XYZ file of C-alpha atoms in Angstrom:
420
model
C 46.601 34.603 -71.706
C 46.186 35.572 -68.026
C 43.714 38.117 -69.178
C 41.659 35.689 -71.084
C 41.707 33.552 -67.407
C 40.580 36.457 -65.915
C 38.215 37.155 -67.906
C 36.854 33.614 -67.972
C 37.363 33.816 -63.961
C 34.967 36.489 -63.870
C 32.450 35.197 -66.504
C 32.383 32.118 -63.728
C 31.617 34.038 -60.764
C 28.508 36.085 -62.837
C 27.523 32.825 -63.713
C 27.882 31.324 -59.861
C 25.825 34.815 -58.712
C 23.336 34.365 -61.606
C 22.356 30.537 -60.353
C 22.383 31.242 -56.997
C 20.006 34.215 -57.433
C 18.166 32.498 -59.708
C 18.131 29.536 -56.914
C 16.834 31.704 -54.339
C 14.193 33.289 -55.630
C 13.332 30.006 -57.489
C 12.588 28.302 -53.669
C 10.701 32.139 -52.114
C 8.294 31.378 -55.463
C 7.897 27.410 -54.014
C 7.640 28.552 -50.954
C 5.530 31.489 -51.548
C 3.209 29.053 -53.679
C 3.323 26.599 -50.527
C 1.933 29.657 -48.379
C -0.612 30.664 -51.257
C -1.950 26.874 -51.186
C -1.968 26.841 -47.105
C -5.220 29.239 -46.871
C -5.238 28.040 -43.362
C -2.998 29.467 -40.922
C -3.854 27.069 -37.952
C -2.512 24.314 -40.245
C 1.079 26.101 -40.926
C 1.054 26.078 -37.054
C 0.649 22.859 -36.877
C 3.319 21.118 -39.167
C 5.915 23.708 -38.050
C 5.326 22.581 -34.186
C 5.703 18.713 -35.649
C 8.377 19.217 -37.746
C 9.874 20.962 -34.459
C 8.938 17.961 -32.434
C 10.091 15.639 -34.858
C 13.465 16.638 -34.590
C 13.753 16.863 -30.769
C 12.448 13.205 -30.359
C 14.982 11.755 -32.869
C 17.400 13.383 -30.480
C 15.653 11.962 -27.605
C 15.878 8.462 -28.991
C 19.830 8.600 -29.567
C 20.281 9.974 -26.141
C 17.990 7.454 -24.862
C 20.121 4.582 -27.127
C 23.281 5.510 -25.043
C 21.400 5.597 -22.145
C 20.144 1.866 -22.270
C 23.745 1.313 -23.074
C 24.798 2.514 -20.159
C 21.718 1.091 -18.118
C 22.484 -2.497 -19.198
C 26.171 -2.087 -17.961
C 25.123 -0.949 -14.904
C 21.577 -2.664 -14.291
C 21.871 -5.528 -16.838
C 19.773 -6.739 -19.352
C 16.817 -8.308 -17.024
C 16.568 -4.967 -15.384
C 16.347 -2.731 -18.696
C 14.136 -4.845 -20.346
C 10.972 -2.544 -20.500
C 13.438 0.323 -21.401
C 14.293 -1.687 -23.985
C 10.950 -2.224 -25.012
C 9.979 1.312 -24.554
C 12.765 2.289 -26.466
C 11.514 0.141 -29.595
C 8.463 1.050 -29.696
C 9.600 4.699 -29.658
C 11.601 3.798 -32.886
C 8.358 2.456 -33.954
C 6.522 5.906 -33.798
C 9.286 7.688 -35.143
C 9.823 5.861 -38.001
C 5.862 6.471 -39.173
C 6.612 9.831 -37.875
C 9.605 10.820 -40.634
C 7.537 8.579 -42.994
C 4.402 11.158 -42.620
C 6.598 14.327 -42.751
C 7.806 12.930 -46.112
C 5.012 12.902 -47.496
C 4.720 16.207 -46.628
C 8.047 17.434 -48.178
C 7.802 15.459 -51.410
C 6.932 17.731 -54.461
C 3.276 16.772 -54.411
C 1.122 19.038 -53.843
C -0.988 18.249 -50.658
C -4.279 18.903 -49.467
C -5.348 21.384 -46.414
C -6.956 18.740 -44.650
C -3.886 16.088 -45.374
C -1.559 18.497 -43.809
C -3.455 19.260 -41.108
C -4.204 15.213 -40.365
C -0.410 14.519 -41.317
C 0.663 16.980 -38.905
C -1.552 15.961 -36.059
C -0.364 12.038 -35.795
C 3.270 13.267 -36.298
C 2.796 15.498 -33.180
C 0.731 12.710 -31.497
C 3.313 9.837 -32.167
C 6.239 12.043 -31.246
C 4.567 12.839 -27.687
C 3.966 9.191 -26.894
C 7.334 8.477 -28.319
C 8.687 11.115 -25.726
C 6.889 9.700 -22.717
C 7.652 6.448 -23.139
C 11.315 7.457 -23.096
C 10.711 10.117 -19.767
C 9.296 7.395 -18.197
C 11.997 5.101 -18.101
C 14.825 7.544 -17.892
C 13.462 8.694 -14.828
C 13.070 5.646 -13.436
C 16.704 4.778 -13.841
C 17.800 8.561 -12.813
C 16.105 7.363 -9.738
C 17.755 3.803 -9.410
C 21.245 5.412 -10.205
C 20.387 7.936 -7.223
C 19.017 5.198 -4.828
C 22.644 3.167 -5.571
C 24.228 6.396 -5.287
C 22.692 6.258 -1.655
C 23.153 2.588 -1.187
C 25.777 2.948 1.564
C 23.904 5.077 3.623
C 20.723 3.513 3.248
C 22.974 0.125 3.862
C 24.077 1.715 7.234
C 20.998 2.474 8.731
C 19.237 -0.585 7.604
C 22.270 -2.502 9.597
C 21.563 -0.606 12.517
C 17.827 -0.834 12.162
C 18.089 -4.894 11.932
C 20.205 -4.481 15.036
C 18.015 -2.559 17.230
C 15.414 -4.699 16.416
C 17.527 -7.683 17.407
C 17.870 -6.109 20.796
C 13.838 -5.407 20.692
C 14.066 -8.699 19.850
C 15.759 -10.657 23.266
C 13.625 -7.996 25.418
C 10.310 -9.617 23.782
C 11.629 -13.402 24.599
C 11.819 -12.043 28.328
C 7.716 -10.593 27.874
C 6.831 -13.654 25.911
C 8.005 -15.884 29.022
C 6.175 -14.107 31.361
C 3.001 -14.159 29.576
C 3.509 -17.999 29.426
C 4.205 -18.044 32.977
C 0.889 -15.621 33.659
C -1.552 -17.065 31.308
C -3.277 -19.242 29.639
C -1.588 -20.924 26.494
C -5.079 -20.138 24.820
C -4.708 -16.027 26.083
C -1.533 -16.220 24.217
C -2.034 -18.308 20.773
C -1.901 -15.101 18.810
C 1.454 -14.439 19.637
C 2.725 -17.996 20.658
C 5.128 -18.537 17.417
C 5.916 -14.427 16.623
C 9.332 -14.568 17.991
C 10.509 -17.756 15.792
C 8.738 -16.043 12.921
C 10.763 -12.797 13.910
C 13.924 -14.281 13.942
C 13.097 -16.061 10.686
C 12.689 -12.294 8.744
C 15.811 -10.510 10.815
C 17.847 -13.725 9.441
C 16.066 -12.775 5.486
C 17.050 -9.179 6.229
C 20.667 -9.859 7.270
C 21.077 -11.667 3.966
C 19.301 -9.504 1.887
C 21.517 -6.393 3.380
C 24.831 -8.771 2.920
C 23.346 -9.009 -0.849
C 23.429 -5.242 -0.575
C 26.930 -4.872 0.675
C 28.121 -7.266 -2.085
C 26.683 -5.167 -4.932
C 27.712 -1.786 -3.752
C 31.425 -3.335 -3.599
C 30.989 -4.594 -6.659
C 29.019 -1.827 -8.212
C 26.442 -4.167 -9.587
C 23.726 -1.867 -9.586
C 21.217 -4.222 -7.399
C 21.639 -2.927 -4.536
C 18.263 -0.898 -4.142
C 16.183 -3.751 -4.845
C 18.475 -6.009 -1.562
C 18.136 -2.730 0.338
C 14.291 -2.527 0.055
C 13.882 -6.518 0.552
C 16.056 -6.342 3.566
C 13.831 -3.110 4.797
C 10.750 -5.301 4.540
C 12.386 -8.154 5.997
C 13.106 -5.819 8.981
C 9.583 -4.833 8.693
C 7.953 -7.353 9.505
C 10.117 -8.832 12.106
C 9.446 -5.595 13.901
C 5.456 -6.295 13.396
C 6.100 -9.387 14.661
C 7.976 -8.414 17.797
C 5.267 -5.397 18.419
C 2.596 -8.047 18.442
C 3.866 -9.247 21.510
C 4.219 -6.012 23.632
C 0.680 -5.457 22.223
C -0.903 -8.705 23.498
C 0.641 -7.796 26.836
C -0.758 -4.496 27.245
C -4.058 -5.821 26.071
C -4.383 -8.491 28.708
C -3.673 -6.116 31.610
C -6.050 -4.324 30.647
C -8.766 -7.408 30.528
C -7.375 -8.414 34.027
C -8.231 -4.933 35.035
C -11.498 -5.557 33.330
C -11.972 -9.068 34.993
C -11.410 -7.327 38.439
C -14.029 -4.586 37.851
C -16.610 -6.518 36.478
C -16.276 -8.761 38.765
C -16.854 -6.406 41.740
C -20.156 -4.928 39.714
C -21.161 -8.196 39.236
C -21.143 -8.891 42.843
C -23.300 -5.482 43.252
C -25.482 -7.175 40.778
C -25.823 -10.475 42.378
C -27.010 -8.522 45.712
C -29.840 -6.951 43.810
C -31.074 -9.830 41.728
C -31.000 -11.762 44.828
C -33.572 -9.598 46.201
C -35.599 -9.940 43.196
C -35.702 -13.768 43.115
C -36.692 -13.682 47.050
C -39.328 -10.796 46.602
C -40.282 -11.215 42.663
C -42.759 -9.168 41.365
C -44.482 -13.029 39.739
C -43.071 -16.029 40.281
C -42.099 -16.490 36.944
C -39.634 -13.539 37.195
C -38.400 -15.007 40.361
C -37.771 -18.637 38.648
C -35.376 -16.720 35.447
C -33.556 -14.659 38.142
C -33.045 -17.714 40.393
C -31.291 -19.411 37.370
C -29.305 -15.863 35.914
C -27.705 -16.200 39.592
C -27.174 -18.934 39.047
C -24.895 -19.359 36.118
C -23.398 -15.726 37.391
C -22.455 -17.574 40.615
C -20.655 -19.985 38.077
C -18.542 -17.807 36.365
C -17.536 -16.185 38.976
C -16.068 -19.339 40.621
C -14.588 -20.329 37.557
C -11.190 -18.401 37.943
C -9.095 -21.090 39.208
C -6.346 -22.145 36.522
C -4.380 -20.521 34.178
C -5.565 -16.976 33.338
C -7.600 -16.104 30.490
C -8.821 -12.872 31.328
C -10.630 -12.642 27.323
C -12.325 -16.619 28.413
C -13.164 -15.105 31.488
C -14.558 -11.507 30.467
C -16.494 -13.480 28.044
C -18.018 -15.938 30.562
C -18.869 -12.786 32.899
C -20.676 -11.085 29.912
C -22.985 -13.760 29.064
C -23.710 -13.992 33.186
C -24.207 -10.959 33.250
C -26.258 -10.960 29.812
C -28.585 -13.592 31.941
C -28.922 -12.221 34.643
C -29.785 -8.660 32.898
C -32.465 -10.460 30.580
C -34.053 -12.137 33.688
C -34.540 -8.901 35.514
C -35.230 -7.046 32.490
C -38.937 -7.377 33.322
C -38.605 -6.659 36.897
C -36.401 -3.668 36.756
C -37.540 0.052 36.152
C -36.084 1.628 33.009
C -33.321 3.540 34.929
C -32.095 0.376 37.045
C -31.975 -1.102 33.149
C -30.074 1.287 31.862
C -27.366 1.588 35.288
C -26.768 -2.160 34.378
C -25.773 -1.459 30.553
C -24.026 0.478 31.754
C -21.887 -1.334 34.099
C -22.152 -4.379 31.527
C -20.673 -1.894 28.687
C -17.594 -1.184 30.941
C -16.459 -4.622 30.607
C -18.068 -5.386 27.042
C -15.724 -2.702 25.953
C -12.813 -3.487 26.720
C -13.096 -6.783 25.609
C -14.621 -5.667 22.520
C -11.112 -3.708 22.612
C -9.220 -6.478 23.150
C -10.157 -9.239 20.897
C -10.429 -6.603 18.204
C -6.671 -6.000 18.635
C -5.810 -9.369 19.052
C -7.235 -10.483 16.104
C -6.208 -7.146 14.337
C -2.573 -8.256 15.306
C -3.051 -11.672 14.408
C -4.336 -11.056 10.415
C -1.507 -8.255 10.224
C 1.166 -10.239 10.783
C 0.011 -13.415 9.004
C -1.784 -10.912 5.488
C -0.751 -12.809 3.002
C -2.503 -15.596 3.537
C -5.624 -14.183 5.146
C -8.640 -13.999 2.853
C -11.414 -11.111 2.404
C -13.967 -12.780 4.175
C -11.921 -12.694 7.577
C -10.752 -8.812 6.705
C -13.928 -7.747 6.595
C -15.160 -9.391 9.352
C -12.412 -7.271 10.712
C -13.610 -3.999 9.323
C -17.454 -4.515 10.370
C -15.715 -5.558 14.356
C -13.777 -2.100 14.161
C -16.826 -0.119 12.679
C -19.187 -1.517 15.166
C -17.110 -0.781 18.393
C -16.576 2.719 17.009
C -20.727 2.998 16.670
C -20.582 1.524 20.432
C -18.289 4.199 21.546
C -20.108 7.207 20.331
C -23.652 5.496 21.148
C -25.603 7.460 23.953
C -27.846 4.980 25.072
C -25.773 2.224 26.634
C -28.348 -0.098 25.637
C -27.712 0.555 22.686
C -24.301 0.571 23.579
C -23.765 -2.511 24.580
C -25.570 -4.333 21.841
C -22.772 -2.957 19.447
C -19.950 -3.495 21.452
C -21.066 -7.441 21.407
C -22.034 -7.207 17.815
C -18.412 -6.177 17.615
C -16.763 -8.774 19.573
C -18.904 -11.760 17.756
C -17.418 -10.380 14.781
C -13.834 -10.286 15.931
C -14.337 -13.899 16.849
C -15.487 -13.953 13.669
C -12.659 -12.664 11.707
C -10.123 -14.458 13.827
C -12.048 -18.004 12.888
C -11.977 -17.121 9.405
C -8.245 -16.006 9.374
C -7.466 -19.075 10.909
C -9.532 -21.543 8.607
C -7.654 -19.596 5.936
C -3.879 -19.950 7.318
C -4.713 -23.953 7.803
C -6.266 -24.078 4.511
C -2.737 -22.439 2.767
C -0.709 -24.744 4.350
């Protein structure tokens, strides 16, 4: 008996061997046919890198399943939605994916030219699939880092919000002595900054206490209350800088006032002697008025200060007064008084440009194209004026450049009144 089960024992393993054997060689001939049908290397290639790539996306796409998982519990769902999406439509592409490697696994024979097409979209939808799921992974490996960094970024933010509190109470102090020094129309584009500052510091005080709340809690919003409060902060900072700004600007057109004033003066000597020895008495009659309105201006300083008013009312005297002893001046006393005029057409040039630079900045969002470039066309013109050697020339850009400033700020304005 046991040698008739050993026997039998044996007979079974032959048998076993025999079917394996016969197994093995049975897929090297399918396989070997496969190769003997696949004349074209190039397409081998091909469905081996797909097939490759098909199996590292489906990977991908579980990973990427616990990863939204985890995403939602940290971010929630509004904040994972496009993953989400993303995430689908990878499915999508994998799913035609396996369907098209099927097709080229069943036991029909296929085509060169259907494995080589079959191949191609399975590598193409496998790519997409894969960088639609990169993209998003990233982009929470960078949220998860930025909450990671929340209470440092917190910190300094809180700090930042204080220092520009302090900035802050310093501008009040620069704001009421530019009341007390000039004119309320010198200082419109500044006059309601600090309210509007205090207005953002409060937004960026809540946003940060927003901040604080979800880094205690862990609710994984904190980046987005951190970067709110950090615009918040900004802009209150834009807001207070405006101020300094303005100041520094109208110094520098008092200075301007002063100087011009003194040339004009020089001028007003010279025309003088025009209009009472005149080369024709029709020279003598246009100088006689140019002194005229020069001899205005100039006695029009009483009042509040407005040194950009009273720059402007000096410029067109002295415009006048250039024009009406254009005819009876040589070419080199011409270009002397461009000269002098450019000084002063300059700086205001300068400082209405920065004004209304400052003014649009702080106020962008409701502040159209047509004032912006306005804007642009002021700055490009003033820059032409600058590196112009013929002050003549000169001084026909830096007006060109302040009528456009004007410009810009009317526009800007019309806009603001227009929002509200």
């Amino acid at each position: 008996m046991e040698i008739l089960v050993s026997a039998l024992s044996t007979a079974g393993i032959t048998l076993a061997a025999v079917f394996v054997g016969a197994t093995a060689v049975g897929f090297a001939l399918i396989s070997r046919r496969r190769r003997a049908q696949s004349p074209d290397a190039a397409v081998d290639r091909i469905q081996q890198e797909a097939s490759i790539l098909l199996v590292r996306v489906d990977d991908a796409v579980q990973d990427a399943e616990a990863e939204l998982g985890y995403a939602i519990a940290q971010f929630g769902e509004d904040r994972t939605r496009q993953f989400a999406a993303a995430l689908d439509s990878a499915r999508g592409k994998l799913r035609e994916a396996f369907a098209l490697q099927h097709r080229l696994d069943d036991a029909y024979a296929d085509t060169v030219s259907q494995r080589r097409d079959w191949s191609s979209r399975i590598l193409s939808l496998c790519i997409a699939a894969q960088q639609e799921l990169e993209q998003h992974t990233h982009e929470f490996d960078r949220k998860r880092a930025l909450e990671q960094d929340a209470p440092r970024r917190l910190s300094d933010i809180r700090s930042s919000i204080d220092a520009t509190a302090r900035r802050h109470a310093e501008a009040v102090v620069v704001l009421g002595t530019l009341r007390r020094d000039y004119a309320a129309s010198a200082i419109a584009s500044v006059t309601d900054n600090l309210d509007r500052a205090l207005t953002e510091l409060a937004a960026a005080r809540s946003a940060a206490d927003a901040a604080q709340s979800a880094v205690d809690e862990n609710a994984g919003t904190a980046a987005d209350s951190l970067r709110s409060a950090e615009e918040h902060s900004g802009r209150a900072d834009e807001l207070i800088d405006a101020v300094g700004t303005l100041r520094t600007e109208l110094e520098r057109a008092t200075a301007a006032v002063t100087r011009l004033t003194e040339s004009t003066e020089q001028n007003l000597a010279e025309a003088r002697g025009l209009r009472d020895a005149p080369p024709d008495p029709d020279s003598s009659s246009a100088v006689a008025a140019a002194i005229s309105e020069v001899e205005a201006a100039l006695s029009a300083s009483t009042g509040p200060a407005d040194p950009m008013r009273q720059l402007e009312r000096l410029r067109q005297a002295n415009a006048s007064l250039d024009a009406s002893m254009a005819g009876a001046r040589n070419q080199q006393r011409r270009l002397d008084g461009a000269r002098t005029a450019l000084a002063g057409a300059l700086v205001q040039a300068h400082s209405q440009l920065s004004s209304t630079r400052d003014f649009i900045a702080t106020r962008r969002g409701g502040v159209g194209a047509a004032a912006r470039t306005r804007l642009a066309e002021a700055e490009r013109k003033l820059m032409l004026a600058e590196n112009e050697a013929d002050p003549v020339a000169a001084l026909d850009l830096a007006r060109n450049s302040l009528t456009h400033s004007r410009d810009a700020d009317a526009l800007a304005r019309y806009d603001l009144m227009h929002r509200a």
